[in-house]
């Protein structure tokens, strides 16, 4: 007899489940919770309530059966190899990602990619409905699942639906390029509440509904009326954050402090250690940063071993052409810079194309005098917030692009426009040369901001906004 399907009051839907499969030396597999802010935030909101998470387990083919992990019910959604290529690498990462990041690289459009996106979104919606209890709260995440809200509403008008966008929402002129713009807006309007990183993102969404769907809008709400279903959908900013207390605790551990010291020693105890940490993504402005630093090296304003630059570029989306090309370009540039400016034992740029454990990331943040964050467009940029969190010693300086969501919160950063190479050079030099006392004052203020606005607060704000979203028929 099959057991009846358990149902839950809170259902999260995100492209990935928050677990990775691990295989031990005997070939036995188990699941390890992937560390990350989203999981921490969800743990905090799920405490004391029944929660389920619907998502892909990360490997193409059949999905494992649903299972419990650390108090959460995980419901894997299967994706075939073709779906990984078309829904995920194709439509999500080669169509939507460039459009939503101001077309830094051209977007690719394929009708069969969208067909896969639709099919996979439907599968997610069905899985959500299967595990959602009557009247449940459903929280859908990110650009991969924009059709899910309307699909869930269709199947389950009893549940309350929220969606949060981790990346920017583009200006209507760019969004309008999408041949499937109507389907996407209608998909999102299935939600009761839509959360964005910045006020401008929410406004872009509302404007798109007005201009492309001719829907009435007022302030931050869009009015939808469809066959007797009249509703208002609210779109507003709820900037994401990180687990301040958890990460700070990690940074304070004696092992982390010792490792930070060791990192500095292994680099010859430079006067200034500059650090970049990014997924290897064209949105992150790694090339612009290297160009600026290369010119500072050429002008002898910085030189190894006094100044050392470490760039961690975490491997990302390696099967998408634009990412392959980016890797070739960045590695060519690093090679050139090292050829011209390195000394024996003191490279101009230490480039690391690796992924590191959290402990090592915390030690790197603690070791770095200047963190350089120069995206051309970024929803938030958690790396900036992680850096200030780790600096319990109030040391360090943050160079931050004005095109990140974090710029709207971390007002005491050394701000730059990454397109203005001369400006980036000056900002880096200011971050190096500003006296320590002044930098400590700036760091203290940024730390206060992140401590007060941590990921737990973000999650409860989102759920609160969802709970208080306009009721149906409240036109
Ligand atoms: C999207 C949006 C938004 C990186 N390398 C390693 C590692 N990381 C961790 C960082 C940080 C996370 O990955 C990256 O987060 P970001 O916010 O910087 O950027 P995206 O990956 O593009 O994230 C972004 C975010 O969603 C959340 O809403 O802020 O705008 O694009 O946490 O620490 N972690 C470990 N090893 C690595 O090598 N352990």
PDB file of C-alpha atoms in Angstrom, residues 49-325:
ATOM      1  CA  UNK A  49       6.629  24.781  11.200  1.00  0.00           C
ATOM      2  CA  UNK A  50       6.350  21.990   8.698  1.00  0.00           C
ATOM      3  CA  UNK A  51       8.500  22.754   5.691  1.00  0.00           C
ATOM      4  CA  UNK A  52       9.216  21.155   2.324  1.00  0.00           C
ATOM      5  CA  UNK A  53      11.690  22.098  -0.404  1.00  0.00           C
ATOM      6  CA  UNK A  54      11.093  21.260  -4.064  1.00  0.00           C
ATOM      7  CA  UNK A  55      14.120  21.338  -6.392  1.00  0.00           C
ATOM      8  CA  UNK A  56      16.502  19.555  -8.719  1.00  0.00           C
ATOM      9  CA  UNK A  57      19.084  17.295  -7.035  1.00  0.00           C
ATOM     10  CA  UNK A  58      21.830  18.338  -9.467  1.00  0.00           C
ATOM     11  CA  UNK A  59      22.221  15.240 -11.657  1.00  0.00           C
ATOM     12  CA  UNK A  60      20.419  14.545 -14.929  1.00  0.00           C
ATOM     13  CA  UNK A  61      18.197  11.483 -15.144  1.00  0.00           C
ATOM     14  CA  UNK A  62      15.898   9.868 -12.638  1.00  0.00           C
ATOM     15  CA  UNK A  63      15.389  11.749  -9.411  1.00  0.00           C
ATOM     16  CA  UNK A  64      15.897  10.118  -6.005  1.00  0.00           C
ATOM     17  CA  UNK A  65      12.789   9.511  -3.881  1.00  0.00           C
ATOM     18  CA  UNK A  66      11.703  12.291  -1.508  1.00  0.00           C
ATOM     19  CA  UNK A  67      13.551  12.277   1.821  1.00  0.00           C
ATOM     20  CA  UNK A  68      13.921  14.144   5.103  1.00  0.00           C
ATOM     21  CA  UNK A  69      17.057  16.134   5.749  1.00  0.00           C
ATOM     22  CA  UNK A  70      17.683  18.130   8.899  1.00  0.00           C
ATOM     23  CA  UNK A  71      14.031  18.683   9.646  1.00  0.00           C
ATOM     24  CA  UNK A  72      13.052  19.516   6.053  1.00  0.00           C
ATOM     25  CA  UNK A  73      11.185  17.331   3.560  1.00  0.00           C
ATOM     26  CA  UNK A  74      13.026  17.363   0.234  1.00  0.00           C
ATOM     27  CA  UNK A  75      11.107  16.618  -2.954  1.00  0.00           C
ATOM     28  CA  UNK A  76      13.510  16.143  -5.883  1.00  0.00           C
ATOM     29  CA  UNK A  77      12.330  17.137  -9.380  1.00  0.00           C
ATOM     30  CA  UNK A  78      13.884  15.097 -12.223  1.00  0.00           C
ATOM     31  CA  UNK A  79      15.529  16.778 -15.223  1.00  0.00           C
ATOM     32  CA  UNK A  80      16.638  14.866 -18.313  1.00  0.00           C
ATOM     33  CA  UNK A  81      19.986  15.633 -19.992  1.00  0.00           C
ATOM     34  CA  UNK A  82      18.148  17.587 -22.685  1.00  0.00           C
ATOM     35  CA  UNK A  83      16.261  19.577 -20.090  1.00  0.00           C
ATOM     36  CA  UNK A  84      19.470  20.476 -18.290  1.00  0.00           C
ATOM     37  CA  UNK A  85      20.812  21.718 -21.643  1.00  0.00           C
ATOM     38  CA  UNK A  86      17.651  23.553 -22.757  1.00  0.00           C
ATOM     39  CA  UNK A  87      15.834  24.710 -19.604  1.00  0.00           C
ATOM     40  CA  UNK A  88      18.855  25.348 -17.389  1.00  0.00           C
ATOM     41  CA  UNK A  89      21.969  26.076 -19.463  1.00  0.00           C
ATOM     42  CA  UNK A  90      19.946  27.374 -22.406  1.00  0.00           C
ATOM     43  CA  UNK A  91      16.890  29.405 -21.488  1.00  0.00           C
ATOM     44  CA  UNK A  92      17.835  30.222 -17.878  1.00  0.00           C
ATOM     45  CA  UNK A  93      21.521  30.934 -18.318  1.00  0.00           C
ATOM     46  CA  UNK A  94      21.881  31.938 -21.966  1.00  0.00           C
ATOM     47  CA  UNK A  95      18.582  33.761 -22.566  1.00  0.00           C
ATOM     48  CA  UNK A  96      17.291  35.158 -19.269  1.00  0.00           C
ATOM     49  CA  UNK A  97      20.605  35.727 -17.457  1.00  0.00           C
ATOM     50  CA  UNK A  98      22.068  38.071 -20.122  1.00  0.00           C
ATOM     51  CA  UNK A  99      18.766  39.946 -20.615  1.00  0.00           C
ATOM     52  CA  UNK A 100      18.355  40.424 -16.847  1.00  0.00           C
ATOM     53  CA  UNK A 101      21.961  41.666 -16.573  1.00  0.00           C
ATOM     54  CA  UNK A 102      21.683  44.471 -19.111  1.00  0.00           C
ATOM     55  CA  UNK A 103      22.808  42.337 -22.078  1.00  0.00           C
ATOM     56  CA  UNK A 104      26.503  42.462 -21.142  1.00  0.00           C
ATOM     57  CA  UNK A 105      26.722  39.612 -23.640  1.00  0.00           C
ATOM     58  CA  UNK A 106      24.035  39.062 -26.294  1.00  0.00           C
ATOM     59  CA  UNK A 107      21.157  36.776 -25.332  1.00  0.00           C
ATOM     60  CA  UNK A 108      20.415  33.653 -27.353  1.00  0.00           C
ATOM     61  CA  UNK A 109      16.812  32.887 -28.294  1.00  0.00           C
ATOM     62  CA  UNK A 110      15.549  29.417 -29.156  1.00  0.00           C
ATOM     63  CA  UNK A 111      11.913  28.403 -29.176  1.00  0.00           C
ATOM     64  CA  UNK A 112      12.768  24.860 -28.120  1.00  0.00           C
ATOM     65  CA  UNK A 113      14.626  26.216 -25.084  1.00  0.00           C
ATOM     66  CA  UNK A 114      11.476  28.016 -23.982  1.00  0.00           C
ATOM     67  CA  UNK A 115       9.409  24.875 -24.552  1.00  0.00           C
ATOM     68  CA  UNK A 116      11.724  23.013 -22.141  1.00  0.00           C
ATOM     69  CA  UNK A 117      11.518  25.913 -19.651  1.00  0.00           C
ATOM     70  CA  UNK A 118       7.738  25.708 -19.715  1.00  0.00           C
ATOM     71  CA  UNK A 119       7.710  21.914 -19.314  1.00  0.00           C
ATOM     72  CA  UNK A 120      10.134  22.005 -16.393  1.00  0.00           C
ATOM     73  CA  UNK A 121       8.260  24.880 -14.711  1.00  0.00           C
ATOM     74  CA  UNK A 122       5.092  22.797 -14.975  1.00  0.00           C
ATOM     75  CA  UNK A 123       6.815  19.840 -13.345  1.00  0.00           C
ATOM     76  CA  UNK A 124       7.951  22.072 -10.483  1.00  0.00           C
ATOM     77  CA  UNK A 125       4.434  23.490 -10.099  1.00  0.00           C
ATOM     78  CA  UNK A 126       2.928  20.010  -9.932  1.00  0.00           C
ATOM     79  CA  UNK A 127       5.484  18.899  -7.354  1.00  0.00           C
ATOM     80  CA  UNK A 128       4.726  22.005  -5.262  1.00  0.00           C
ATOM     81  CA  UNK A 129       0.988  21.283  -5.367  1.00  0.00           C
ATOM     82  CA  UNK A 130       1.599  17.694  -4.346  1.00  0.00           C
ATOM     83  CA  UNK A 131       3.351  18.661  -1.104  1.00  0.00           C
ATOM     84  CA  UNK A 132       1.473  21.880  -0.224  1.00  0.00           C
ATOM     85  CA  UNK A 133      -1.093  21.553   2.563  1.00  0.00           C
ATOM     86  CA  UNK A 134      -4.430  23.343   2.247  1.00  0.00           C
ATOM     87  CA  UNK A 135      -3.859  27.103   2.551  1.00  0.00           C
ATOM     88  CA  UNK A 136      -0.055  26.622   2.565  1.00  0.00           C
ATOM     89  CA  UNK A 137       2.481  29.352   1.886  1.00  0.00           C
ATOM     90  CA  UNK A 138       4.511  28.713  -1.278  1.00  0.00           C
ATOM     91  CA  UNK A 139       7.776  30.596  -1.778  1.00  0.00           C
ATOM     92  CA  UNK A 140       9.208  30.326  -5.305  1.00  0.00           C
ATOM     93  CA  UNK A 141      12.794  31.431  -5.981  1.00  0.00           C
ATOM     94  CA  UNK A 142      14.483  33.067  -8.901  1.00  0.00           C
ATOM     95  CA  UNK A 143      14.502  33.479 -12.661  1.00  0.00           C
ATOM     96  CA  UNK A 144      14.499  29.758 -13.474  1.00  0.00           C
ATOM     97  CA  UNK A 145      10.933  29.402 -12.131  1.00  0.00           C
ATOM     98  CA  UNK A 146       9.018  32.448 -13.331  1.00  0.00           C
ATOM     99  CA  UNK A 147       6.089  30.496 -14.757  1.00  0.00           C
ATOM    100  CA  UNK A 148       5.558  28.523 -11.555  1.00  0.00           C
ATOM    101  CA  UNK A 149       3.416  31.098  -9.673  1.00  0.00           C
ATOM    102  CA  UNK A 150       0.606  31.132 -12.276  1.00  0.00           C
ATOM    103  CA  UNK A 151       0.802  27.374 -12.775  1.00  0.00           C
ATOM    104  CA  UNK A 152       0.445  26.760  -9.038  1.00  0.00           C
ATOM    105  CA  UNK A 153      -2.430  29.252  -8.761  1.00  0.00           C
ATOM    106  CA  UNK A 154      -4.260  27.483 -11.554  1.00  0.00           C
ATOM    107  CA  UNK A 155      -3.992  24.124  -9.796  1.00  0.00           C
ATOM    108  CA  UNK A 156      -4.296  25.326  -6.217  1.00  0.00           C
ATOM    109  CA  UNK A 157      -6.201  28.573  -5.711  1.00  0.00           C
ATOM    110  CA  UNK A 158      -6.159  27.931  -1.932  1.00  0.00           C
ATOM    111  CA  UNK A 159      -2.413  28.562  -1.412  1.00  0.00           C
ATOM    112  CA  UNK A 160      -0.595  31.863  -0.947  1.00  0.00           C
ATOM    113  CA  UNK A 161       2.241  32.362  -3.441  1.00  0.00           C
ATOM    114  CA  UNK A 162       5.364  34.521  -3.211  1.00  0.00           C
ATOM    115  CA  UNK A 163       8.316  34.796  -5.595  1.00  0.00           C
ATOM    116  CA  UNK A 164      11.737  36.295  -4.959  1.00  0.00           C
ATOM    117  CA  UNK A 165      14.146  37.334  -7.698  1.00  0.00           C
ATOM    118  CA  UNK A 166      17.807  36.935  -6.744  1.00  0.00           C
ATOM    119  CA  UNK A 167      19.020  38.765  -9.838  1.00  0.00           C
ATOM    120  CA  UNK A 168      18.104  42.199 -11.235  1.00  0.00           C
ATOM    121  CA  UNK A 169      14.886  42.782 -13.151  1.00  0.00           C
ATOM    122  CA  UNK A 170      15.773  44.670 -16.326  1.00  0.00           C
ATOM    123  CA  UNK A 171      14.471  47.930 -17.732  1.00  0.00           C
ATOM    124  CA  UNK A 172      11.414  47.413 -19.905  1.00  0.00           C
ATOM    125  CA  UNK A 173      13.344  48.288 -23.107  1.00  0.00           C
ATOM    126  CA  UNK A 174      15.609  45.268 -22.517  1.00  0.00           C
ATOM    127  CA  UNK A 175      12.934  42.961 -21.139  1.00  0.00           C
ATOM    128  CA  UNK A 176      10.839  43.722 -24.221  1.00  0.00           C
ATOM    129  CA  UNK A 177      13.402  41.890 -26.388  1.00  0.00           C
ATOM    130  CA  UNK A 178      12.189  38.578 -24.968  1.00  0.00           C
ATOM    131  CA  UNK A 179       9.806  36.875 -27.407  1.00  0.00           C
ATOM    132  CA  UNK A 180       8.191  35.236 -24.333  1.00  0.00           C
ATOM    133  CA  UNK A 181       7.820  38.441 -22.325  1.00  0.00           C
ATOM    134  CA  UNK A 182       4.041  38.109 -21.997  1.00  0.00           C
ATOM    135  CA  UNK A 183       4.203  34.506 -20.760  1.00  0.00           C
ATOM    136  CA  UNK A 184       6.798  35.478 -18.172  1.00  0.00           C
ATOM    137  CA  UNK A 185       4.904  38.479 -16.832  1.00  0.00           C
ATOM    138  CA  UNK A 186       1.698  36.450 -16.679  1.00  0.00           C
ATOM    139  CA  UNK A 187       3.571  33.633 -14.955  1.00  0.00           C
ATOM    140  CA  UNK A 188       4.831  36.004 -12.261  1.00  0.00           C
ATOM    141  CA  UNK A 189       1.455  37.674 -11.838  1.00  0.00           C
ATOM    142  CA  UNK A 190       0.164  34.352 -10.557  1.00  0.00           C
ATOM    143  CA  UNK A 191       1.880  35.272  -7.274  1.00  0.00           C
ATOM    144  CA  UNK A 192       0.334  37.301  -4.444  1.00  0.00           C
ATOM    145  CA  UNK A 193       3.609  39.038  -3.713  1.00  0.00           C
ATOM    146  CA  UNK A 194       6.857  39.525  -5.673  1.00  0.00           C
ATOM    147  CA  UNK A 195      10.109  40.417  -3.908  1.00  0.00           C
ATOM    148  CA  UNK A 196      13.122  42.054  -5.600  1.00  0.00           C
ATOM    149  CA  UNK A 197      16.617  43.067  -4.502  1.00  0.00           C
ATOM    150  CA  UNK A 198      16.278  46.793  -5.259  1.00  0.00           C
ATOM    151  CA  UNK A 199      13.426  49.273  -5.508  1.00  0.00           C
ATOM    152  CA  UNK A 200      14.439  49.851  -9.147  1.00  0.00           C
ATOM    153  CA  UNK A 201      13.976  46.146  -9.944  1.00  0.00           C
ATOM    154  CA  UNK A 202      10.448  46.144  -8.525  1.00  0.00           C
ATOM    155  CA  UNK A 203       9.664  49.334 -10.442  1.00  0.00           C
ATOM    156  CA  UNK A 204      10.978  47.815 -13.676  1.00  0.00           C
ATOM    157  CA  UNK A 205       8.611  44.890 -13.197  1.00  0.00           C
ATOM    158  CA  UNK A 206       5.585  47.110 -12.519  1.00  0.00           C
ATOM    159  CA  UNK A 207       6.443  49.260 -15.546  1.00  0.00           C
ATOM    160  CA  UNK A 208       6.749  46.159 -17.764  1.00  0.00           C
ATOM    161  CA  UNK A 209       3.240  45.068 -16.713  1.00  0.00           C
ATOM    162  CA  UNK A 210       1.868  48.517 -17.521  1.00  0.00           C
ATOM    163  CA  UNK A 211       3.615  48.943 -20.855  1.00  0.00           C
ATOM    164  CA  UNK A 212       3.648  45.418 -22.225  1.00  0.00           C
ATOM    165  CA  UNK A 213       0.387  44.031 -20.796  1.00  0.00           C
ATOM    166  CA  UNK A 214      -1.531  47.339 -20.519  1.00  0.00           C
ATOM    167  CA  UNK A 215      -2.467  46.482 -16.938  1.00  0.00           C
ATOM    168  CA  UNK A 216      -3.438  49.217 -14.487  1.00  0.00           C
ATOM    169  CA  UNK A 217      -0.769  49.878 -11.851  1.00  0.00           C
ATOM    170  CA  UNK A 218      -0.761  52.047  -8.759  1.00  0.00           C
ATOM    171  CA  UNK A 219       2.419  52.591  -6.750  1.00  0.00           C
ATOM    172  CA  UNK A 220       3.910  49.153  -6.201  1.00  0.00           C
ATOM    173  CA  UNK A 221       0.856  47.113  -7.192  1.00  0.00           C
ATOM    174  CA  UNK A 222      -0.454  45.708 -10.460  1.00  0.00           C
ATOM    175  CA  UNK A 223      -4.161  44.974 -10.915  1.00  0.00           C
ATOM    176  CA  UNK A 224      -5.004  41.704 -12.597  1.00  0.00           C
ATOM    177  CA  UNK A 225      -8.456  40.626 -13.520  1.00  0.00           C
ATOM    178  CA  UNK A 226      -9.143  37.393 -15.285  1.00  0.00           C
ATOM    179  CA  UNK A 227     -12.426  35.511 -15.646  1.00  0.00           C
ATOM    180  CA  UNK A 228     -13.914  36.542 -12.316  1.00  0.00           C
ATOM    181  CA  UNK A 229     -10.525  36.548 -10.547  1.00  0.00           C
ATOM    182  CA  UNK A 230      -9.712  40.166  -9.655  1.00  0.00           C
ATOM    183  CA  UNK A 231      -6.518  40.627  -7.672  1.00  0.00           C
ATOM    184  CA  UNK A 232      -3.768  43.072  -6.897  1.00  0.00           C
ATOM    185  CA  UNK A 233      -0.169  41.878  -6.984  1.00  0.00           C
ATOM    186  CA  UNK A 234       2.417  43.784  -4.985  1.00  0.00           C
ATOM    187  CA  UNK A 235       6.066  44.075  -6.079  1.00  0.00           C
ATOM    188  CA  UNK A 236       8.598  45.593  -3.681  1.00  0.00           C
ATOM    189  CA  UNK A 237      12.218  45.465  -2.550  1.00  0.00           C
ATOM    190  CA  UNK A 238      13.426  43.044   0.140  1.00  0.00           C
ATOM    191  CA  UNK A 239      17.224  42.936  -0.243  1.00  0.00           C
ATOM    192  CA  UNK A 240      18.744  39.563   0.617  1.00  0.00           C
ATOM    193  CA  UNK A 241      21.480  39.187   3.196  1.00  0.00           C
ATOM    194  CA  UNK A 242      23.670  36.595   4.900  1.00  0.00           C
ATOM    195  CA  UNK A 243      23.840  34.705   8.175  1.00  0.00           C
ATOM    196  CA  UNK A 244      25.821  37.379  10.021  1.00  0.00           C
ATOM    197  CA  UNK A 245      26.125  35.593  13.364  1.00  0.00           C
ATOM    198  CA  UNK A 246      27.013  32.194  11.895  1.00  0.00           C
ATOM    199  CA  UNK A 247      29.679  33.570   9.564  1.00  0.00           C
ATOM    200  CA  UNK A 248      31.159  35.892  12.163  1.00  0.00           C
ATOM    201  CA  UNK A 249      31.450  32.970  14.545  1.00  0.00           C
ATOM    202  CA  UNK A 250      33.374  31.059  11.863  1.00  0.00           C
ATOM    203  CA  UNK A 251      35.691  34.028  11.233  1.00  0.00           C
ATOM    204  CA  UNK A 252      36.465  34.377  14.959  1.00  0.00           C
ATOM    205  CA  UNK A 253      37.522  30.757  15.407  1.00  0.00           C
ATOM    206  CA  UNK A 254      41.205  30.421  16.311  1.00  0.00           C
ATOM    207  CA  UNK A 255      41.720  28.037  13.348  1.00  0.00           C
ATOM    208  CA  UNK A 256      40.370  30.657  10.931  1.00  0.00           C
ATOM    209  CA  UNK A 257      42.521  33.409  12.432  1.00  0.00           C
ATOM    210  CA  UNK A 258      45.584  31.154  12.238  1.00  0.00           C
ATOM    211  CA  UNK A 259      44.826  30.235   8.638  1.00  0.00           C
ATOM    212  CA  UNK A 260      44.430  33.925   7.691  1.00  0.00           C
ATOM    213  CA  UNK A 261      47.880  34.609   9.158  1.00  0.00           C
ATOM    214  CA  UNK A 262      49.313  31.648   7.278  1.00  0.00           C
ATOM    215  CA  UNK A 263      47.816  32.909   3.982  1.00  0.00           C
ATOM    216  CA  UNK A 264      49.502  36.277   4.472  1.00  0.00           C
ATOM    217  CA  UNK A 265      52.784  34.626   5.378  1.00  0.00           C
ATOM    218  CA  UNK A 266      52.704  32.379   2.341  1.00  0.00           C
ATOM    219  CA  UNK A 267      52.326  35.507   0.196  1.00  0.00           C
ATOM    220  CA  UNK A 268      55.386  37.054   1.860  1.00  0.00           C
ATOM    221  CA  UNK A 269      53.436  39.248   4.312  1.00  0.00           C
ATOM    222  CA  UNK A 270      52.561  41.962   1.814  1.00  0.00           C
ATOM    223  CA  UNK A 271      51.800  45.512   2.931  1.00  0.00           C
ATOM    224  CA  UNK A 272      48.492  45.245   1.138  1.00  0.00           C
ATOM    225  CA  UNK A 273      46.685  42.086   0.147  1.00  0.00           C
ATOM    226  CA  UNK A 274      43.950  42.740  -2.405  1.00  0.00           C
ATOM    227  CA  UNK A 275      41.309  40.066  -3.008  1.00  0.00           C
ATOM    228  CA  UNK A 276      38.607  39.325  -5.569  1.00  0.00           C
ATOM    229  CA  UNK A 277      36.103  36.480  -5.057  1.00  0.00           C
ATOM    230  CA  UNK A 278      33.575  35.748  -7.781  1.00  0.00           C
ATOM    231  CA  UNK A 279      31.938  33.015  -9.743  1.00  0.00           C
ATOM    232  CA  UNK A 280      33.684  33.194 -13.107  1.00  0.00           C
ATOM    233  CA  UNK A 281      30.824  35.160 -14.678  1.00  0.00           C
ATOM    234  CA  UNK A 282      30.871  38.032 -17.182  1.00  0.00           C
ATOM    235  CA  UNK A 283      28.559  40.060 -14.935  1.00  0.00           C
ATOM    236  CA  UNK A 284      31.213  40.275 -12.218  1.00  0.00           C
ATOM    237  CA  UNK A 285      33.525  42.707 -14.046  1.00  0.00           C
ATOM    238  CA  UNK A 286      36.656  40.622 -13.425  1.00  0.00           C
ATOM    239  CA  UNK A 287      38.210  41.823 -16.698  1.00  0.00           C
ATOM    240  CA  UNK A 288      37.603  45.489 -15.820  1.00  0.00           C
ATOM    241  CA  UNK A 289      39.190  44.946 -12.398  1.00  0.00           C
ATOM    242  CA  UNK A 290      42.253  43.276 -13.939  1.00  0.00           C
ATOM    243  CA  UNK A 291      42.621  46.042 -16.505  1.00  0.00           C
ATOM    244  CA  UNK A 292      42.605  48.685 -13.765  1.00  0.00           C
ATOM    245  CA  UNK A 293      45.064  46.724 -11.635  1.00  0.00           C
ATOM    246  CA  UNK A 294      47.274  46.037 -14.665  1.00  0.00           C
ATOM    247  CA  UNK A 295      47.547  49.775 -15.322  1.00  0.00           C
ATOM    248  CA  UNK A 296      48.402  50.435 -11.662  1.00  0.00           C
ATOM    249  CA  UNK A 297      51.177  47.831 -11.999  1.00  0.00           C
ATOM    250  CA  UNK A 298      52.417  49.371 -15.260  1.00  0.00           C
ATOM    251  CA  UNK A 299      52.500  52.807 -13.621  1.00  0.00           C
ATOM    252  CA  UNK A 300      54.382  51.408 -10.596  1.00  0.00           C
ATOM    253  CA  UNK A 301      51.696  52.613  -8.227  1.00  0.00           C
ATOM    254  CA  UNK A 302      51.465  49.059  -6.953  1.00  0.00           C
ATOM    255  CA  UNK A 303      54.053  46.303  -7.244  1.00  0.00           C
ATOM    256  CA  UNK A 304      54.582  42.825  -5.894  1.00  0.00           C
ATOM    257  CA  UNK A 305      55.597  41.780  -3.255  1.00  0.00           C
ATOM    258  CA  UNK A 306      54.440  44.962  -1.395  1.00  0.00           C
ATOM    259  CA  UNK A 307      51.018  44.666  -2.992  1.00  0.00           C
ATOM    260  CA  UNK A 308      49.656  41.228  -3.793  1.00  0.00           C
ATOM    261  CA  UNK A 309      46.444  40.518  -5.641  1.00  0.00           C
ATOM    262  CA  UNK A 310      44.576  37.231  -5.200  1.00  0.00           C
ATOM    263  CA  UNK A 311      41.656  36.479  -7.511  1.00  0.00           C
ATOM    264  CA  UNK A 312      39.454  33.491  -6.684  1.00  0.00           C
ATOM    265  CA  UNK A 313      37.334  32.686  -9.739  1.00  0.00           C
ATOM    266  CA  UNK A 314      34.988  29.841  -8.871  1.00  0.00           C
ATOM    267  CA  UNK A 315      34.203  27.573 -11.851  1.00  0.00           C
ATOM    268  CA  UNK A 316      30.716  28.262 -13.192  1.00  0.00           C
ATOM    269  CA  UNK A 317      28.412  27.192 -16.080  1.00  0.00           C
ATOM    270  CA  UNK A 318      31.294  25.735 -18.021  1.00  0.00           C
ATOM    271  CA  UNK A 319      29.084  24.252 -20.726  1.00  0.00           C
ATOM    272  CA  UNK A 320      27.734  27.656 -21.813  1.00  0.00           C
ATOM    273  CA  UNK A 321      29.815  29.214 -24.639  1.00  0.00           C
ATOM    274  CA  UNK A 322      29.941  32.736 -23.184  1.00  0.00           C
ATOM    275  CA  UNK A 323      31.484  31.305 -19.993  1.00  0.00           C
ATOM    276  CA  UNK A 324      34.081  29.279 -21.890  1.00  0.00           C
ATOM    277  CA  UNK A 325      35.072  32.384 -23.826  1.00  0.00           C
TER     278      UNK A 325
END
